[in-house]
Amino acid sequence: MGFFWTIVALVVVLGLSWRYLGSYLAAVFDGRVHFLGPIERGIYRVVGVDPDREQSWQRYAASLVVFSAISIALTYLIFRIQGSLPLNPQHLGAVPPALSFNTASSFVTNTNWQNYAGETTMSYFSQIAALTTQQFVTPAVGIAVAIALVRGFSRHGASTIGNFWVDITRCLLYVLIPIAFCFGIIFVAQGGVQTLAGPVTIHDHLNGVSQTIPRGPIAFMEAIKQLGTNGGGFLNANSAAPFENPTGLTNFLSIYLVLVLPFSLTYTFGKMVNSVRHGAALLAAMVIIFGCWVGYTSYAEHQGNPAVAAAGVHQSTGNTEGKEVRFGDTSSALFGVASTSTSTGSADASYDSFTPIGGMGLMSGMMLGEVTPGGDGSGLYTILVFAIVAVFIGGLMIGRTPEFLGKKIQAREIKLAGLASLVMPLTVLVLTAIAVSLHAGRAGPLNAGPHGFSEILYALTSQGNNNGSAFGGLSGNTAFYNIVGAIDMLVGRFAIIIPALALGGALAQKQPVPASVGTFRTDTPMFVGLTIGVILIIGGLTFFPAVSLGPIVEQLSHHRFF
Amino acid sequence: MTDTQARDPQPPSTELSQPIAREPRGVAQARSLFDRAILRQAIIEAFKKFDPRVQIKNPVMFVVLIGTVVSLIEAIVHPGLFAWSITAWLFGTVVFANFAEAMAEGRGKAQADTLRKMRAETEARRLDPQGTEERVPASSLTKGDLVVCEAGDLIPSDGDIIEGIASVDESAITGESAPVIRESGGDRSAVTGGTKVLSDRIVVKITAERGNTFIDRMISLVEGASRQKTPNEIALTILLAVLTIVFLPVVVVLEPFGHYAGAGVSVVVLVALLVCLIPTTIGALLSAIGIAGMDRLVQRNVLAMSGRAVEAAGDVQTLLLDKTGTITLGNRMASAFYPVGGHSEEELAAAAQLSSLADETPEGRSIVVLAKERFNIRERDLGPDHTFVPFTAQTRMSGLDVDHRQIRKGAAEAVKRWVAEQGGTPPSELDAIVERVARAGSTPLAVAEGGDVLGVVELKDVVKQGIRERFDAMRQMGIRTVMITGDNPLTAAAIAEEAGVDDYLAEATPEAKMALIRSEQEGGKLVAMTGDGTNDAPALAQADVGVAMNTGTTAAKEAGNMVDLDSNPTKLIDIVEIGKQLLITRGALTTFSISNDVAKYFAIIPALFVTTYPQLHALNIMRLHSPQSAVLSAVIFNALVIIALIPLALRGVRFKAASSSAILRRNVLIYGIGGLITPFIFIKAIDLILVALHWY
């Protein structure tokens, strides 16, 4: 399938999903879907939740934080005692403390940054009970936050924004588990490995070498890895490995699964605020930036590597270093952009081997705050934060105090939106500065000079944005990077979630101002442009100096940009 | 206003042919934007404002100040032309910001000085309970004191006339030289301290505490002493603080980043970069924009009691406009006599003229004029045996009892009831004529003598010229106009149609008006209205923007959040436009400020690292001469743009009523895209000048 037809097929299936899955999601969170009613009620009874009792934003946030804290503790515990737990055919010992902490933080924040190789570190029990479980739960948490924020817009004079336990339960039961199950079967059918039997050892008589082939419950994890914008693979090689991503179809489905929920949630937003046009406006902002990034990165990779070109080698197939020959340059670039622009971070190629500006395409997708379309739920709530800033500036320019969907954007909302949009660049830049200043940090990168800088910057950008992809050159499994990375991920996740929920709470209380022709329209191309402007300007202005010292310098040192 | 004689809310002299916008006068004596005295004062103030306690209120400029100090220390430790030039221009940036604010305040201060002269110590003639007069200083008066004022006296403080009638010169406040009549009782009993009694004697009951008189409040308003940040200004300040906080680490981390790359990064350049990136343009001009907005209102003789009200004016979605004086010229003119029941037109005219002799309202006078024109009926001496029956809101009639004749004129319903009480029956054709007249938008006035209805006088309402276009403009901006009138629904509908308002409230009572405001507000809309009577006070207080007429009662003036010294209700539309202009100016300069950053990056980033990474010269797309000239050019541009935009901040961006998308498109184009491109041009130009001067 040529690159062009891949794009066409993607547009068609994503378009259909946007309309129908988006609408279905709204029904799920409005409580209109009941086909698993008995199970749902059973869960509430076991957890002790009254599904009809809604929560204020404070209680919602408290539930979320407690739930996440317990998740981190449990996950950490499993890693530490996996040696004594079942489903450990390789008899792997305990995961070291710093790595356990980093990995627990990583999977509970939907980051899936992996400072380890799955096949040689994690037992099957850890893979299933700790990692895959979090891969199901964390997108549910992200989506719940987005829905709670959307309720802030759709409700009037309300003191509650939903019930956290109900929202994640419904998201798991009616959305994530069924879809992941269906796609898991397809992955198995395509040749993805799904077994609890341990690795096999093969003796190659011809060459006289023994080879151990890792196996495991891979295929079903693969489906939720992509659908949940998680990205953490069973195997170290992630989606480049044929057991995870066996065919062109699974590669295509991986890209689809990564994008489907973040894009569809904009329809859900439109549906819930009774204006699909508003959902379409956010979608348009996401698609335009995403499209540009795919185009730019694919082009960069197709151009080939400037260093190789400088050596006088003709590269007719683009930059193939670190690429799966099954997928090639442009398709890998598409996968890479989809993965990095969605906070997924899975990879079917080596991102470290992308051209400097191709790598910048991946890095900058994250630097924009993971909103194009971003992670499950996190993409929507973060782009809403940017939209609020856009509304504020644009609204003023028409001579009205700004309002978004009838809700006045005042000091409190701007404070919260400011906080939410400030956290990520601040954390990433400060931690990168610390890393490049300390010996422990400087010891990490494989390469010297600008590329080494890019590796550090990429790692902390990826973790701060809960993406999880990596420029493989960095040795991350050190005490320094495990701890700093964990802080980066936790702050990057929860310091945005809490203001987002507070924003939902503040907006829900407001009575709407009726729209008139004098109202600032937030469902027009103009507004899409303004929102894109805010995303690019905030992301661009905060990271331009850093990027110019990494990828830009590196690319320019070959005396060309494209 | 249920009848011709309901009341005439306007002093006749000001209303009839008043243009909608006019030259400033009164407290707001016309001053050019850069009046020399204000300019001089502002320059002094600009340096006084260096007080850190003042600076800290503006987080953006406070960061610039800190940056200047850091740069200064660096310049002293490692002296050099470059470090000193940067320091000087950073210092200049702060001075320019202070100057902008001082300029905005200066205009208010000048006005306050004029007002203070009026407050100069006067003597009051206080009446004690026994009725004897004593001379006390005006400053010793308290609420509830009674004072006597006679021709030539300055009224010592605000109050209500409880006895007498006088002509008062209010030019000190309104700038209107024609004296106005003030009398006890009714809606024109309020007098303002500092105005001058020209004739007669009045007794005034003081209603304001010392230090809280109208003039005191005016002084503190125009001076900005009681100025508080408005909600939107606070929100914007937070956004600017957020942008400042973001750029702080962005710049600070360049030191370790540079160190990693093996490049020494100069502190002065980092400070320069920080100051260029944080939104200094809007940060410097923000408070000036707010003050200037209030000032623009003062220029139009409107006093806003709070900045919040000005901001709310921009948000108003419903305008409640009194028909009389706002939409129509205020005075209905008698235009025709329609006799009924076999009476002749002349009979009707004669009776109508008789009943109007004592009616001093313009409507009453117009009947006398029409009777004279049509039938040459002259004013008559009535002899001793006559009594005038004044109009009351209950009877809704007025008239004359003379020589056993009882003549009444008034609202048709009221006259019919009165005729029935007298034992007569109104003729059948009366209703048809009344309806026909009303449907045409005129006011039917029934005239009866004893039990006999003589006919109907048609009073024609004259809609102001150009008002329809203004309502169309309002509609384009999404503002609904509602005409409030005491007329019956038929009349109201006809005038509403002619004037082009969106809706009307007929037979309006204060309660109905209040209910309308409430229902609009419950739907989330902001409502603006004007009012002058005591019975308007609750509605004025309830409305989001309540503009009290200066001719109105003390109660009305206290209830509203703005006072129009010209007492011109049409000005409500101007007020809305000024509110919008204020918000647009803020938004436009914020956008401009942020867009500017792109060019500054392209000037400074290559300059910072080009020695370590020569390939970064490719980013120097402006081809600036040297790293030092590049940084200095960016800093100079950043400082000068503040000065360049002061007139815009004070005047407000050009505002033309249009749909929100048209306004947005225009402003995004000018301030967004323009803000992106402009600095590229000017930074390059400054760089060329620096090179030409052999500075670098």
Short mmCIF file of N, CA, C and O in Angstrom, two decimals, chain A residues 10 14 109-112 138-139 142-143 224-232 253-265 286-287 289-291 293-294 333-347 351 361-382 458 461-462 465-469 493:
data_model
loop_
_atom_site.label_atom_id
_atom_site.label_comp_id
_atom_site.label_asym_id
_atom_site.label_seq_id
_atom_site.Cartn_x
_atom_site.Cartn_y
_atom_site.Cartn_z
N LEU A 10 -6.62 5.93 6.05
CA LEU A 10 -6.66 6.44 7.42
C LEU A 10 -7.74 7.51 7.57
O LEU A 10 -8.51 7.50 8.53
N LEU A 14 -10.79 6.95 10.05
CA LEU A 14 -10.82 7.86 11.19
C LEU A 14 -12.04 8.77 11.12
O LEU A 14 -12.64 9.09 12.14
N THR A 109 1.17 7.05 34.65
CA THR A 109 0.94 8.37 34.04
C THR A 109 0.64 8.24 32.55
O THR A 109 0.64 9.24 31.84
N ASN A 110 0.41 7.01 32.07
CA ASN A 110 0.12 6.80 30.66
C ASN A 110 1.31 7.16 29.77
O ASN A 110 1.18 7.45 28.60
N THR A 111 2.51 7.16 30.37
CA THR A 111 3.69 7.54 29.61
C THR A 111 4.29 6.35 28.88
O THR A 111 4.55 6.39 27.69
N ASN A 112 4.52 5.27 29.65
CA ASN A 112 5.13 4.06 29.14
C ASN A 112 6.55 4.29 28.66
O ASN A 112 7.01 3.74 27.67
N THR A 138 -5.13 3.76 32.68
CA THR A 138 -4.73 5.16 32.56
C THR A 138 -5.43 5.91 31.42
O THR A 138 -5.77 7.08 31.62
N PRO A 139 -5.66 5.28 30.25
CA PRO A 139 -6.45 6.04 29.28
C PRO A 139 -7.86 6.32 29.81
O PRO A 139 -8.43 7.38 29.50
N GLY A 142 -7.53 9.39 31.82
CA GLY A 142 -7.38 10.57 30.97
C GLY A 142 -8.71 10.97 30.35
O GLY A 142 -9.10 12.15 30.35
N ILE A 143 -9.43 9.99 29.84
CA ILE A 143 -10.71 10.29 29.20
C ILE A 143 -11.70 10.83 30.24
O ILE A 143 -12.45 11.77 29.97
N ILE A 224 -4.16 -2.75 23.28
CA ILE A 224 -4.41 -1.67 24.25
C ILE A 224 -3.21 -0.73 24.31
O ILE A 224 -3.37 0.46 24.60
N LYS A 225 -2.03 -1.24 23.98
CA LYS A 225 -0.85 -0.37 23.94
C LYS A 225 -1.10 0.80 22.99
O LYS A 225 -0.79 1.95 23.29
N GLN A 226 -1.70 0.48 21.84
CA GLN A 226 -1.94 1.53 20.85
C GLN A 226 -3.23 2.27 21.15
O GLN A 226 -3.27 3.50 21.17
N LEU A 227 -4.30 1.53 21.43
CA LEU A 227 -5.61 2.17 21.65
C LEU A 227 -5.55 3.12 22.85
O LEU A 227 -6.15 4.19 22.83
N GLY A 228 -4.81 2.70 23.89
CA GLY A 228 -4.76 3.52 25.10
C GLY A 228 -3.72 4.61 25.04
O GLY A 228 -3.41 5.22 26.05
N THR A 229 -3.17 4.88 23.88
CA THR A 229 -2.04 5.82 23.70
C THR A 229 -0.97 5.59 24.76
O THR A 229 -0.45 6.52 25.34
N ASN A 230 -0.69 4.31 25.01
CA ASN A 230 0.30 3.95 26.02
C ASN A 230 1.70 3.90 25.40
O ASN A 230 2.56 4.68 25.76
N GLY A 231 1.87 2.93 24.51
CA GLY A 231 3.12 2.86 23.77
C GLY A 231 4.14 1.89 24.32
O GLY A 231 5.12 1.60 23.66
N GLY A 232 3.93 1.41 25.55
CA GLY A 232 4.93 0.53 26.14
C GLY A 232 4.76 -0.88 25.62
O GLY A 232 3.76 -1.54 25.89
N LEU A 253 -3.23 -0.71 11.39
CA LEU A 253 -4.18 -0.69 12.51
C LEU A 253 -3.56 -0.03 13.75
O LEU A 253 -4.25 0.63 14.52
N SER A 254 -2.26 -0.21 13.90
CA SER A 254 -1.60 0.44 15.04
C SER A 254 -1.74 1.95 14.93
O SER A 254 -2.08 2.63 15.90
N ILE A 255 -1.49 2.46 13.73
CA ILE A 255 -1.61 3.91 13.53
C ILE A 255 -3.05 4.34 13.77
O ILE A 255 -3.32 5.33 14.44
N TYR A 256 -3.99 3.54 13.25
CA TYR A 256 -5.40 3.87 13.43
C TYR A 256 -5.77 3.87 14.91
O TYR A 256 -6.39 4.82 15.41
N LEU A 257 -5.36 2.82 15.63
CA LEU A 257 -5.74 2.71 17.04
C LEU A 257 -5.18 3.86 17.87
O LEU A 257 -5.83 4.37 18.78
N VAL A 258 -3.97 4.27 17.52
CA VAL A 258 -3.33 5.36 18.25
C VAL A 258 -4.14 6.65 18.10
O VAL A 258 -4.32 7.41 19.04
N LEU A 259 -4.66 6.85 16.90
CA LEU A 259 -5.31 8.14 16.63
C LEU A 259 -6.80 8.15 16.94
O LEU A 259 -7.39 9.21 17.12
N VAL A 260 -7.40 6.96 16.99
CA VAL A 260 -8.86 6.94 16.94
C VAL A 260 -9.53 7.61 18.13
O VAL A 260 -10.42 8.45 17.97
N LEU A 261 -9.10 7.28 19.35
CA LEU A 261 -9.79 7.88 20.50
C LEU A 261 -9.52 9.38 20.64
O LEU A 261 -10.46 10.16 20.82
N PRO A 262 -8.26 9.82 20.54
CA PRO A 262 -8.03 11.26 20.68
C PRO A 262 -8.82 12.10 19.66
O PRO A 262 -9.38 13.13 20.01
N PHE A 263 -8.88 11.62 18.41
CA PHE A 263 -9.65 12.37 17.43
C PHE A 263 -11.15 12.29 17.73
O PHE A 263 -11.85 13.30 17.71
N SER A 264 -11.64 11.08 18.02
CA SER A 264 -13.08 10.90 18.21
C SER A 264 -13.60 11.69 19.40
O SER A 264 -14.75 12.11 19.41
N LEU A 265 -12.74 11.88 20.40
CA LEU A 265 -13.21 12.60 21.58
C LEU A 265 -13.63 14.04 21.26
O LEU A 265 -14.42 14.63 21.99
N MET A 286 -6.49 20.16 15.36
CA MET A 286 -5.62 18.98 15.54
C MET A 286 -5.13 18.45 14.19
O MET A 286 -3.94 18.18 14.00
N VAL A 287 -6.08 18.29 13.26
CA VAL A 287 -5.76 17.65 11.99
C VAL A 287 -4.77 18.51 11.20
O VAL A 287 -3.83 17.99 10.60
N ILE A 289 -2.49 20.69 12.25
CA ILE A 289 -1.11 20.59 12.76
C ILE A 289 -0.57 19.18 12.51
O ILE A 289 0.56 19.01 12.03
N PHE A 290 -1.39 18.18 12.79
CA PHE A 290 -0.94 16.79 12.60
C PHE A 290 -0.54 16.57 11.14
O PHE A 290 0.52 16.00 10.85
N GLY A 291 -1.38 17.04 10.24
CA GLY A 291 -1.10 16.87 8.81
C GLY A 291 0.22 17.51 8.42
O GLY A 291 1.04 16.92 7.70
N TRP A 293 2.73 18.11 10.31
CA TRP A 293 3.85 17.40 10.93
C TRP A 293 4.16 16.10 10.18
O TRP A 293 5.31 15.74 9.98
N VAL A 294 3.09 15.40 9.76
CA VAL A 294 3.30 14.17 8.99
C VAL A 294 4.01 14.51 7.69
O VAL A 294 5.01 13.89 7.32
N ALA A 333 7.79 7.35 9.21
CA ALA A 333 7.62 8.73 9.66
C ALA A 333 6.17 8.96 10.09
O ALA A 333 5.91 9.58 11.12
N LEU A 334 5.23 8.42 9.33
CA LEU A 334 3.82 8.55 9.69
C LEU A 334 3.55 7.90 11.04
O LEU A 334 2.92 8.49 11.92
N PHE A 335 4.07 6.68 11.19
CA PHE A 335 3.89 5.99 12.48
C PHE A 335 4.50 6.83 13.60
O PHE A 335 3.90 7.02 14.65
N GLY A 336 5.70 7.34 13.33
CA GLY A 336 6.41 8.10 14.36
C GLY A 336 5.64 9.35 14.78
O GLY A 336 5.50 9.65 15.96
N VAL A 337 5.13 10.08 13.78
CA VAL A 337 4.40 11.31 14.12
C VAL A 337 3.10 10.95 14.84
O VAL A 337 2.73 11.58 15.83
N ALA A 338 2.41 9.90 14.37
CA ALA A 338 1.18 9.49 15.04
C ALA A 338 1.47 9.14 16.48
O ALA A 338 0.74 9.52 17.40
N SER A 339 2.57 8.46 16.68
CA SER A 339 2.91 8.00 18.01
C SER A 339 3.37 9.13 18.93
O SER A 339 3.01 9.18 20.10
N THR A 340 4.14 10.07 18.37
CA THR A 340 4.64 11.15 19.23
C THR A 340 3.64 12.27 19.40
O THR A 340 3.69 13.01 20.37
N SER A 341 2.71 12.42 18.45
CA SER A 341 1.72 13.48 18.60
C SER A 341 0.53 13.02 19.42
O SER A 341 -0.42 13.75 19.61
N THR A 342 0.55 11.78 19.87
CA THR A 342 -0.59 11.29 20.64
C THR A 342 -0.21 10.85 22.04
O THR A 342 -0.99 10.23 22.73
N SER A 343 1.00 11.15 22.46
CA SER A 343 1.48 10.69 23.77
C SER A 343 1.49 9.17 23.85
O SER A 343 1.37 8.60 24.91
N THR A 344 1.64 8.50 22.70
CA THR A 344 1.72 7.05 22.72
C THR A 344 3.18 6.62 22.93
O THR A 344 3.51 6.00 23.93
N GLY A 345 3.99 6.97 21.96
CA GLY A 345 5.41 6.68 22.13
C GLY A 345 5.83 5.30 21.67
O GLY A 345 6.96 4.88 21.89
N SER A 346 4.93 4.56 21.02
CA SER A 346 5.36 3.30 20.45
C SER A 346 6.18 3.62 19.20
O SER A 346 6.14 4.74 18.70
N ALA A 347 6.93 2.64 18.70
CA ALA A 347 7.82 2.95 17.60
C ALA A 347 7.98 1.73 16.69
O ALA A 347 8.10 0.62 17.18
N TYR A 351 13.89 6.04 16.45
CA TYR A 351 13.72 7.49 16.32
C TYR A 351 15.06 8.21 16.40
O TYR A 351 15.24 9.28 15.84
N GLY A 361 10.78 16.76 14.10
CA GLY A 361 9.34 16.62 13.86
C GLY A 361 8.70 15.80 14.97
O GLY A 361 7.63 16.15 15.47
N LEU A 362 9.38 14.72 15.37
CA LEU A 362 8.84 13.90 16.45
C LEU A 362 8.87 14.66 17.77
O LEU A 362 7.90 14.70 18.52
N MET A 363 10.02 15.28 18.03
CA MET A 363 10.19 15.97 19.31
C MET A 363 9.22 17.13 19.44
O MET A 363 8.59 17.33 20.47
N SER A 364 9.07 17.89 18.34
CA SER A 364 8.23 19.08 18.44
C SER A 364 6.76 18.71 18.54
O SER A 364 5.97 19.44 19.12
N GLY A 365 6.38 17.52 17.99
CA GLY A 365 5.01 17.06 18.18
C GLY A 365 4.67 16.97 19.66
O GLY A 365 3.57 17.32 20.09
N MET A 366 5.67 16.55 20.42
CA MET A 366 5.44 16.46 21.87
C MET A 366 5.51 17.84 22.52
O MET A 366 4.78 18.14 23.44
N MET A 367 6.42 18.67 22.01
CA MET A 367 6.63 19.98 22.64
C MET A 367 5.39 20.87 22.53
O MET A 367 5.22 21.81 23.29
N LEU A 368 4.55 20.58 21.54
CA LEU A 368 3.33 21.38 21.42
C LEU A 368 2.33 21.03 22.51
O LEU A 368 1.24 21.57 22.54
N GLY A 369 2.71 20.11 23.39
CA GLY A 369 1.85 19.83 24.53
C GLY A 369 0.97 18.62 24.32
O GLY A 369 0.02 18.42 25.07
N GLU A 370 1.27 17.82 23.30
CA GLU A 370 0.49 16.62 23.03
C GLU A 370 -0.99 16.94 22.86
O GLU A 370 -1.84 16.52 23.63
N VAL A 371 -1.27 17.75 21.88
CA VAL A 371 -2.67 18.12 21.62
C VAL A 371 -3.06 17.83 20.18
O VAL A 371 -4.16 18.17 19.76
N THR A 372 -2.16 17.25 19.40
CA THR A 372 -2.45 17.12 17.98
C THR A 372 -2.42 15.67 17.52
O THR A 372 -1.57 15.34 16.73
N PRO A 373 -3.29 14.82 17.90
CA PRO A 373 -4.46 15.02 18.75
C PRO A 373 -4.22 14.72 20.22
O PRO A 373 -5.12 14.87 21.02
N GLY A 374 -3.00 14.32 20.59
CA GLY A 374 -2.72 14.09 22.00
C GLY A 374 -3.15 12.72 22.47
O GLY A 374 -3.63 11.90 21.69
N GLY A 375 -2.96 12.49 23.76
CA GLY A 375 -3.30 11.20 24.32
C GLY A 375 -4.79 11.04 24.52
O GLY A 375 -5.56 11.98 24.32
N ASP A 376 -5.19 9.84 24.91
CA ASP A 376 -6.61 9.59 25.19
C ASP A 376 -7.07 10.51 26.31
O ASP A 376 -6.61 10.40 27.44
N GLY A 377 -7.95 11.40 26.01
CA GLY A 377 -8.45 12.32 27.04
C GLY A 377 -7.50 13.48 27.25
O GLY A 377 -7.91 14.64 27.18
N SER A 378 -6.22 13.19 27.43
CA SER A 378 -5.28 14.28 27.73
C SER A 378 -5.19 15.23 26.54
O SER A 378 -5.04 16.44 26.71
N GLY A 379 -5.31 14.70 25.32
CA GLY A 379 -5.29 15.57 24.15
C GLY A 379 -6.44 16.55 24.18
O GLY A 379 -6.26 17.75 23.95
N LEU A 380 -7.61 16.05 24.53
CA LEU A 380 -8.79 16.93 24.54
C LEU A 380 -8.71 17.95 25.66
O LEU A 380 -8.93 19.14 25.45
N TYR A 381 -8.36 17.48 26.87
CA TYR A 381 -8.37 18.49 27.94
C TYR A 381 -7.25 19.51 27.77
O TYR A 381 -7.39 20.67 28.14
N THR A 382 -6.14 19.08 27.17
CA THR A 382 -5.06 20.06 26.99
C THR A 382 -5.40 21.04 25.87
O THR A 382 -5.14 22.24 25.99
N TYR A 458 15.09 15.17 24.28
CA TYR A 458 14.02 14.30 23.82
C TYR A 458 13.48 13.47 24.99
O TYR A 458 12.27 13.37 25.19
N THR A 461 11.49 15.68 27.34
CA THR A 461 10.27 16.15 26.67
C THR A 461 9.26 15.01 26.60
O THR A 461 8.08 15.18 26.90
N SER A 462 9.75 13.83 26.23
CA SER A 462 8.88 12.68 26.09
C SER A 462 8.23 12.32 27.42
O SER A 462 7.03 12.07 27.49
N ASN A 465 5.74 15.00 28.70
CA ASN A 465 4.48 15.00 27.96
C ASN A 465 3.79 13.65 28.01
O ASN A 465 2.85 13.40 27.27
N ASN A 466 4.29 12.75 28.87
CA ASN A 466 3.68 11.42 29.02
C ASN A 466 3.61 10.69 27.69
O ASN A 466 2.64 10.00 27.40
N ASN A 467 4.67 10.87 26.87
CA ASN A 467 4.69 10.19 25.60
C ASN A 467 5.34 8.82 25.74
O ASN A 467 4.70 7.80 25.50
N GLY A 468 6.59 8.81 26.11
CA GLY A 468 7.26 7.53 26.36
C GLY A 468 8.16 7.06 25.25
O GLY A 468 8.89 6.09 25.42
N SER A 469 8.14 7.74 24.10
CA SER A 469 9.07 7.34 23.06
C SER A 469 10.46 7.86 23.43
O SER A 469 10.59 8.72 24.29
N ARG A 493 1.87 14.83 34.24
CA ARG A 493 0.52 14.26 34.20
C ARG A 493 -0.41 14.99 35.17
O ARG A 493 -1.40 15.58 34.79
#
